Amino acid sequence: MNVQIGGGALAVILTGMLIAFGVSECQRGPLNPELADDVSDAQKTWLTIEHRIKRYDPALTQVTRDQQGLTVFYRPATPIEAGDDWAPDMLRIVGHGLAALNGAPGGKVYTQVTVKARMLGDDDVELMYDMPGFDAIKTQQDGYFDFASMPRSLAFSPAALAQIKDDCRGMNAQAFYSQFCQRVGEAITSQP
């Protein structure tokens, strides 16, 4: 089958894609937060990092920091139901949240990021990432998703681990997030 698209049709398609991207960006709000003039530079940097991570998706609800790195809390708006294949959405959103951190001014200072996710219960999934390898993979096709699929360590509640292992037996999981499923075999069980 040979499909040809004329120049006018291609222009309309590209314009539509740009408009859709622009609308999506506008819905997320401004790239940088509005800050008072009396805020210190260090605080401005932190607030910008926090804003950019949370800006990507409302499911990234909270960001905290300590001496070691950042903790990002992932809380989907609707509860996950038993049997739902939740890993792809989580990995996509987490990957873009990590990209927002990496791209924010001062974001590269944080070399370790822990994601505490609510899947079946609060903090029943914990993913820990070493950020220094992010730049090497982010420019590849699906680079953010691939990086999110390769956390340094994973911990799941028993129920979440049982579900993700079951999901990883399916063909879709093996095709779309095989790296993550390989890592699931190394995951530890933790109590939330």
PDB file of C-alpha atoms in Angstrom:
ATOM      1  CA  MET A   1       0.000   0.000   0.000  1.00  0.00           C
ATOM      2  CA  ASN A   2       1.486   3.310  -1.049  1.00  0.00           C
ATOM      3  CA  VAL A   3       0.134   6.357   0.808  1.00  0.00           C
ATOM      4  CA  GLN A   4       1.060   9.821  -0.348  1.00  0.00           C
ATOM      5  CA  ILE A   5       0.519  12.987   1.643  1.00  0.00           C
ATOM      6  CA  GLY A   6       0.572  16.300  -0.153  1.00  0.00           C
ATOM      7  CA  GLY A   7       2.437  19.353   1.108  1.00  0.00           C
ATOM      8  CA  GLY A   8      -0.763  21.089   2.256  1.00  0.00           C
ATOM      9  CA  ALA A   9      -1.958  18.048   4.204  1.00  0.00           C
ATOM     10  CA  LEU A  10       1.459  17.662   5.813  1.00  0.00           C
ATOM     11  CA  ALA A  11       1.425  21.331   6.837  1.00  0.00           C
ATOM     12  CA  VAL A  12      -2.026  20.899   8.414  1.00  0.00           C
ATOM     13  CA  ILE A  13      -0.876  17.784  10.291  1.00  0.00           C
ATOM     14  CA  LEU A  14       2.274  19.484  11.601  1.00  0.00           C
ATOM     15  CA  THR A  15       0.329  22.604  12.590  1.00  0.00           C
ATOM     16  CA  GLY A  16      -2.163  20.447  14.479  1.00  0.00           C
ATOM     17  CA  MET A  17       0.657  18.669  16.299  1.00  0.00           C
ATOM     18  CA  LEU A  18       2.247  21.989  17.285  1.00  0.00           C
ATOM     19  CA  ILE A  19      -1.098  23.327  18.525  1.00  0.00           C
ATOM     20  CA  ALA A  20      -1.721  20.162  20.557  1.00  0.00           C
ATOM     21  CA  PHE A  21       1.762  20.428  22.070  1.00  0.00           C
ATOM     22  CA  GLY A  22       1.219  24.114  22.845  1.00  0.00           C
ATOM     23  CA  VAL A  23      -2.159  23.464  24.492  1.00  0.00           C
ATOM     24  CA  SER A  24      -0.628  20.693  26.585  1.00  0.00           C
ATOM     25  CA  GLU A  25       2.216  22.965  27.696  1.00  0.00           C
ATOM     26  CA  CYS A  26      -0.202  25.793  28.533  1.00  0.00           C
ATOM     27  CA  GLN A  27      -2.342  23.461  30.632  1.00  0.00           C
ATOM     28  CA  ARG A  28       0.725  22.590  32.697  1.00  0.00           C
ATOM     29  CA  GLY A  29       1.308  26.217  33.551  1.00  0.00           C
ATOM     30  CA  PRO A  30       4.462  28.321  33.341  1.00  0.00           C
ATOM     31  CA  LEU A  31       7.857  26.624  33.130  1.00  0.00           C
ATOM     32  CA  ASN A  32       9.149  28.598  36.120  1.00  0.00           C
ATOM     33  CA  PRO A  33       7.214  29.433  39.288  1.00  0.00           C
ATOM     34  CA  GLU A  34       6.378  32.999  40.243  1.00  0.00           C
ATOM     35  CA  LEU A  35       8.667  33.895  43.130  1.00  0.00           C
ATOM     36  CA  ALA A  36       8.934  36.912  45.391  1.00  0.00           C
ATOM     37  CA  ASP A  37      11.944  39.165  44.993  1.00  0.00           C
ATOM     38  CA  ASP A  38      13.133  38.561  48.561  1.00  0.00           C
ATOM     39  CA  VAL A  39      13.638  34.802  48.018  1.00  0.00           C
ATOM     40  CA  SER A  40      17.289  33.714  48.144  1.00  0.00           C
ATOM     41  CA  ASP A  41      18.962  32.279  45.045  1.00  0.00           C
ATOM     42  CA  ALA A  42      19.271  28.860  46.717  1.00  0.00           C
ATOM     43  CA  GLN A  43      15.565  28.864  47.567  1.00  0.00           C
ATOM     44  CA  LYS A  44      14.670  30.018  44.031  1.00  0.00           C
ATOM     45  CA  THR A  45      16.672  27.108  42.623  1.00  0.00           C
ATOM     46  CA  TRP A  46      14.929  24.608  44.903  1.00  0.00           C
ATOM     47  CA  LEU A  47      11.441  25.997  44.227  1.00  0.00           C
ATOM     48  CA  THR A  48      12.102  25.879  40.473  1.00  0.00           C
ATOM     49  CA  ILE A  49      13.221  22.243  40.675  1.00  0.00           C
ATOM     50  CA  GLU A  50      10.175  21.300  42.749  1.00  0.00           C
ATOM     51  CA  HIS A  51       7.832  23.215  40.426  1.00  0.00           C
ATOM     52  CA  ARG A  52       9.202  21.640  37.240  1.00  0.00           C
ATOM     53  CA  ILE A  53       8.935  18.099  38.577  1.00  0.00           C
ATOM     54  CA  LYS A  54       5.374  18.574  39.826  1.00  0.00           C
ATOM     55  CA  ARG A  55       4.411  20.509  36.682  1.00  0.00           C
ATOM     56  CA  TYR A  56       4.825  17.491  34.430  1.00  0.00           C
ATOM     57  CA  ASP A  57       1.908  15.559  35.903  1.00  0.00           C
ATOM     58  CA  PRO A  58      -0.483  16.053  38.837  1.00  0.00           C
ATOM     59  CA  ALA A  59       0.382  12.498  39.969  1.00  0.00           C
ATOM     60  CA  LEU A  60       3.819  13.806  41.043  1.00  0.00           C
ATOM     61  CA  THR A  61       2.395  15.361  44.196  1.00  0.00           C
ATOM     62  CA  GLN A  62       5.352  16.101  46.449  1.00  0.00           C
ATOM     63  CA  VAL A  63       9.130  16.506  46.276  1.00  0.00           C
ATOM     64  CA  THR A  64      11.381  16.474  49.341  1.00  0.00           C
ATOM     65  CA  ARG A  65      15.147  16.709  49.655  1.00  0.00           C
ATOM     66  CA  ASP A  66      17.842  15.676  52.067  1.00  0.00           C
ATOM     67  CA  GLN A  67      21.625  15.351  52.046  1.00  0.00           C
ATOM     68  CA  GLN A  68      21.530  12.269  49.822  1.00  0.00           C
ATOM     69  CA  GLY A  69      19.078  13.348  47.152  1.00  0.00           C
ATOM     70  CA  LEU A  70      15.421  13.790  46.365  1.00  0.00           C
ATOM     71  CA  THR A  71      12.279  11.842  47.113  1.00  0.00           C
ATOM     72  CA  VAL A  72       9.389  12.211  44.676  1.00  0.00           C
ATOM     73  CA  PHE A  73       5.912  10.995  45.609  1.00  0.00           C
ATOM     74  CA  TYR A  74       3.802   9.523  42.812  1.00  0.00           C
ATOM     75  CA  ARG A  75       0.087   9.423  43.600  1.00  0.00           C
ATOM     76  CA  PRO A  76      -2.263   8.651  40.676  1.00  0.00           C
ATOM     77  CA  ALA A  77      -5.604  10.486  40.897  1.00  0.00           C
ATOM     78  CA  THR A  78      -7.652   7.311  40.582  1.00  0.00           C
ATOM     79  CA  PRO A  79      -6.872   4.239  42.631  1.00  0.00           C
ATOM     80  CA  ILE A  80      -5.272   1.366  40.782  1.00  0.00           C
ATOM     81  CA  GLU A  81      -7.525  -1.656  40.575  1.00  0.00           C
ATOM     82  CA  ALA A  82      -6.245  -5.175  40.989  1.00  0.00           C
ATOM     83  CA  GLY A  83      -5.389  -6.465  37.537  1.00  0.00           C
ATOM     84  CA  ASP A  84      -4.633  -3.021  36.057  1.00  0.00           C
ATOM     85  CA  ASP A  85      -1.363  -2.787  34.165  1.00  0.00           C
ATOM     86  CA  TRP A  86       0.005   0.268  35.986  1.00  0.00           C
ATOM     87  CA  ALA A  87       3.728   0.017  35.269  1.00  0.00           C
ATOM     88  CA  PRO A  88       3.777   1.765  31.839  1.00  0.00           C
ATOM     89  CA  ASP A  89       1.975   4.888  33.082  1.00  0.00           C
ATOM     90  CA  MET A  90       4.111   5.061  36.208  1.00  0.00           C
ATOM     91  CA  LEU A  91       7.363   4.651  34.254  1.00  0.00           C
ATOM     92  CA  ARG A  92       6.365   7.262  31.656  1.00  0.00           C
ATOM     93  CA  ILE A  93       5.421   9.848  34.281  1.00  0.00           C
ATOM     94  CA  VAL A  94       8.439   9.094  36.481  1.00  0.00           C
ATOM     95  CA  GLY A  95      10.745   9.286  33.450  1.00  0.00           C
ATOM     96  CA  HIS A  96       9.473  12.733  32.515  1.00  0.00           C
ATOM     97  CA  GLY A  97       9.672  13.844  36.160  1.00  0.00           C
ATOM     98  CA  LEU A  98      13.328  12.786  36.210  1.00  0.00           C
ATOM     99  CA  ALA A  99      13.857  14.660  32.935  1.00  0.00           C
ATOM    100  CA  ALA A 100      12.322  17.785  34.489  1.00  0.00           C
ATOM    101  CA  LEU A 101      14.729  17.487  37.414  1.00  0.00           C
ATOM    102  CA  ASN A 102      17.695  16.972  35.120  1.00  0.00           C
ATOM    103  CA  GLY A 103      16.729  19.959  32.987  1.00  0.00           C
ATOM    104  CA  ALA A 104      16.011  22.367  35.849  1.00  0.00           C
ATOM    105  CA  PRO A 105      18.655  24.884  36.924  1.00  0.00           C
ATOM    106  CA  GLY A 106      20.596  23.189  39.726  1.00  0.00           C
ATOM    107  CA  GLY A 107      18.848  19.874  39.144  1.00  0.00           C
ATOM    108  CA  LYS A 108      22.013  17.965  38.336  1.00  0.00           C
ATOM    109  CA  VAL A 109      23.217  18.468  41.912  1.00  0.00           C
ATOM    110  CA  TYR A 110      20.816  15.693  42.938  1.00  0.00           C
ATOM    111  CA  THR A 111      22.481  12.436  41.989  1.00  0.00           C
ATOM    112  CA  GLN A 112      20.031  10.076  43.687  1.00  0.00           C
ATOM    113  CA  VAL A 113      16.249  10.141  43.363  1.00  0.00           C
ATOM    114  CA  THR A 114      13.826   7.882  45.209  1.00  0.00           C
ATOM    115  CA  VAL A 115      10.289   7.560  43.901  1.00  0.00           C
ATOM    116  CA  LYS A 116       7.682   6.435  46.411  1.00  0.00           C
ATOM    117  CA  ALA A 117       4.584   5.378  44.533  1.00  0.00           C
ATOM    118  CA  ARG A 118       1.083   4.523  45.592  1.00  0.00           C
ATOM    119  CA  MET A 119      -0.215   1.684  43.514  1.00  0.00           C
ATOM    120  CA  LEU A 120      -2.389  -0.550  45.670  1.00  0.00           C
ATOM    121  CA  GLY A 121      -1.543   1.239  48.946  1.00  0.00           C
ATOM    122  CA  ASP A 122       0.582   4.207  50.066  1.00  0.00           C
ATOM    123  CA  ASP A 123       4.281   3.899  49.265  1.00  0.00           C
ATOM    124  CA  ASP A 124       3.973   0.267  48.231  1.00  0.00           C
ATOM    125  CA  VAL A 125       6.441   0.785  45.372  1.00  0.00           C
ATOM    126  CA  GLU A 126       9.862   2.355  45.857  1.00  0.00           C
ATOM    127  CA  LEU A 127      12.233   2.966  42.954  1.00  0.00           C
ATOM    128  CA  MET A 128      15.723   4.406  43.474  1.00  0.00           C
ATOM    129  CA  TYR A 129      17.618   6.029  40.596  1.00  0.00           C
ATOM    130  CA  ASP A 130      21.237   7.097  40.167  1.00  0.00           C
ATOM    131  CA  MET A 131      20.984  10.205  38.004  1.00  0.00           C
ATOM    132  CA  PRO A 132      24.534  10.492  36.574  1.00  0.00           C
ATOM    133  CA  GLY A 133      23.687   8.123  33.682  1.00  0.00           C
ATOM    134  CA  PHE A 134      20.621  10.115  32.661  1.00  0.00           C
ATOM    135  CA  ASP A 135      22.286  12.308  30.023  1.00  0.00           C
ATOM    136  CA  ALA A 136      23.652   9.282  28.169  1.00  0.00           C
ATOM    137  CA  ILE A 137      20.211   7.759  27.615  1.00  0.00           C
ATOM    138  CA  LYS A 138      17.807  10.688  27.454  1.00  0.00           C
ATOM    139  CA  THR A 139      18.442  11.548  23.799  1.00  0.00           C
ATOM    140  CA  GLN A 140      17.604   8.046  22.569  1.00  0.00           C
ATOM    141  CA  GLN A 141      14.105   7.198  21.381  1.00  0.00           C
ATOM    142  CA  ASP A 142      12.028   6.489  24.514  1.00  0.00           C
ATOM    143  CA  GLY A 143      15.082   7.474  26.570  1.00  0.00           C
ATOM    144  CA  TYR A 144      13.111   8.856  29.529  1.00  0.00           C
ATOM    145  CA  PHE A 145      10.981   5.712  29.689  1.00  0.00           C
ATOM    146  CA  ASP A 146      14.055   3.475  29.353  1.00  0.00           C
ATOM    147  CA  PHE A 147      15.866   5.306  32.147  1.00  0.00           C
ATOM    148  CA  ALA A 148      12.807   5.047  34.392  1.00  0.00           C
ATOM    149  CA  SER A 149      12.693   1.309  33.605  1.00  0.00           C
ATOM    150  CA  MET A 150      16.192   0.808  35.038  1.00  0.00           C
ATOM    151  CA  PRO A 151      16.183   1.935  38.671  1.00  0.00           C
ATOM    152  CA  ARG A 152      19.204   0.982  40.775  1.00  0.00           C
ATOM    153  CA  SER A 153      16.911  -0.755  43.249  1.00  0.00           C
ATOM    154  CA  LEU A 154      13.231  -1.632  43.502  1.00  0.00           C
ATOM    155  CA  ALA A 155      11.109  -2.480  46.516  1.00  0.00           C
ATOM    156  CA  PHE A 156       7.455  -3.522  46.492  1.00  0.00           C
ATOM    157  CA  SER A 157       4.843  -4.443  49.049  1.00  0.00           C
ATOM    158  CA  PRO A 158       3.964  -8.153  48.750  1.00  0.00           C
ATOM    159  CA  ALA A 159       0.674  -7.372  46.951  1.00  0.00           C
ATOM    160  CA  ALA A 160       2.288  -4.922  44.505  1.00  0.00           C
ATOM    161  CA  LEU A 161       5.148  -7.334  43.785  1.00  0.00           C
ATOM    162  CA  ALA A 162       2.723 -10.193  43.104  1.00  0.00           C
ATOM    163  CA  GLN A 163       0.746  -8.009  40.690  1.00  0.00           C
ATOM    164  CA  ILE A 164       3.748  -6.646  38.811  1.00  0.00           C
ATOM    165  CA  LYS A 165       5.216 -10.143  38.465  1.00  0.00           C
ATOM    166  CA  ASP A 166       1.889 -11.284  37.042  1.00  0.00           C
ATOM    167  CA  ASP A 167       1.825  -8.305  34.645  1.00  0.00           C
ATOM    168  CA  CYS A 168       5.386  -9.052  33.537  1.00  0.00           C
ATOM    169  CA  ARG A 169       4.355 -12.517  32.372  1.00  0.00           C
ATOM    170  CA  GLY A 170       2.157 -10.926  29.687  1.00  0.00           C
ATOM    171  CA  MET A 171       3.293 -10.277  26.135  1.00  0.00           C
ATOM    172  CA  ASN A 172       2.629  -6.517  26.351  1.00  0.00           C
ATOM    173  CA  ALA A 173       4.955  -6.152  29.302  1.00  0.00           C
ATOM    174  CA  GLN A 174       7.709  -8.120  27.626  1.00  0.00           C
ATOM    175  CA  ALA A 175       7.359  -6.010  24.489  1.00  0.00           C
ATOM    176  CA  PHE A 176       6.994  -2.557  26.015  1.00  0.00           C
ATOM    177  CA  TYR A 177       8.900  -2.573  29.300  1.00  0.00           C
ATOM    178  CA  SER A 178      11.057  -5.666  29.285  1.00  0.00           C
ATOM    179  CA  GLN A 179      13.971  -3.949  31.088  1.00  0.00           C
ATOM    180  CA  PHE A 180      11.728  -3.125  34.022  1.00  0.00           C
ATOM    181  CA  CYS A 181      10.323  -6.645  34.107  1.00  0.00           C
ATOM    182  CA  GLN A 182      13.849  -8.068  34.178  1.00  0.00           C
ATOM    183  CA  ARG A 183      14.590  -5.858  37.186  1.00  0.00           C
ATOM    184  CA  VAL A 184      11.385  -6.977  38.932  1.00  0.00           C
ATOM    185  CA  GLY A 185      12.986 -10.386  39.367  1.00  0.00           C
ATOM    186  CA  GLU A 186      15.677  -8.703  41.507  1.00  0.00           C
ATOM    187  CA  ALA A 187      13.194  -6.632  43.521  1.00  0.00           C
ATOM    188  CA  ILE A 188      12.912  -6.924  47.260  1.00  0.00           C
ATOM    189  CA  THR A 189       9.698  -7.090  49.226  1.00  0.00           C
ATOM    190  CA  SER A 190       9.117  -4.351  51.761  1.00  0.00           C
ATOM    191  CA  GLN A 191       6.300  -3.453  54.045  1.00  0.00           C
ATOM    192  CA  PRO A 192       4.807  -0.022  53.188  1.00  0.00           C
TER     193      PRO A 192
END
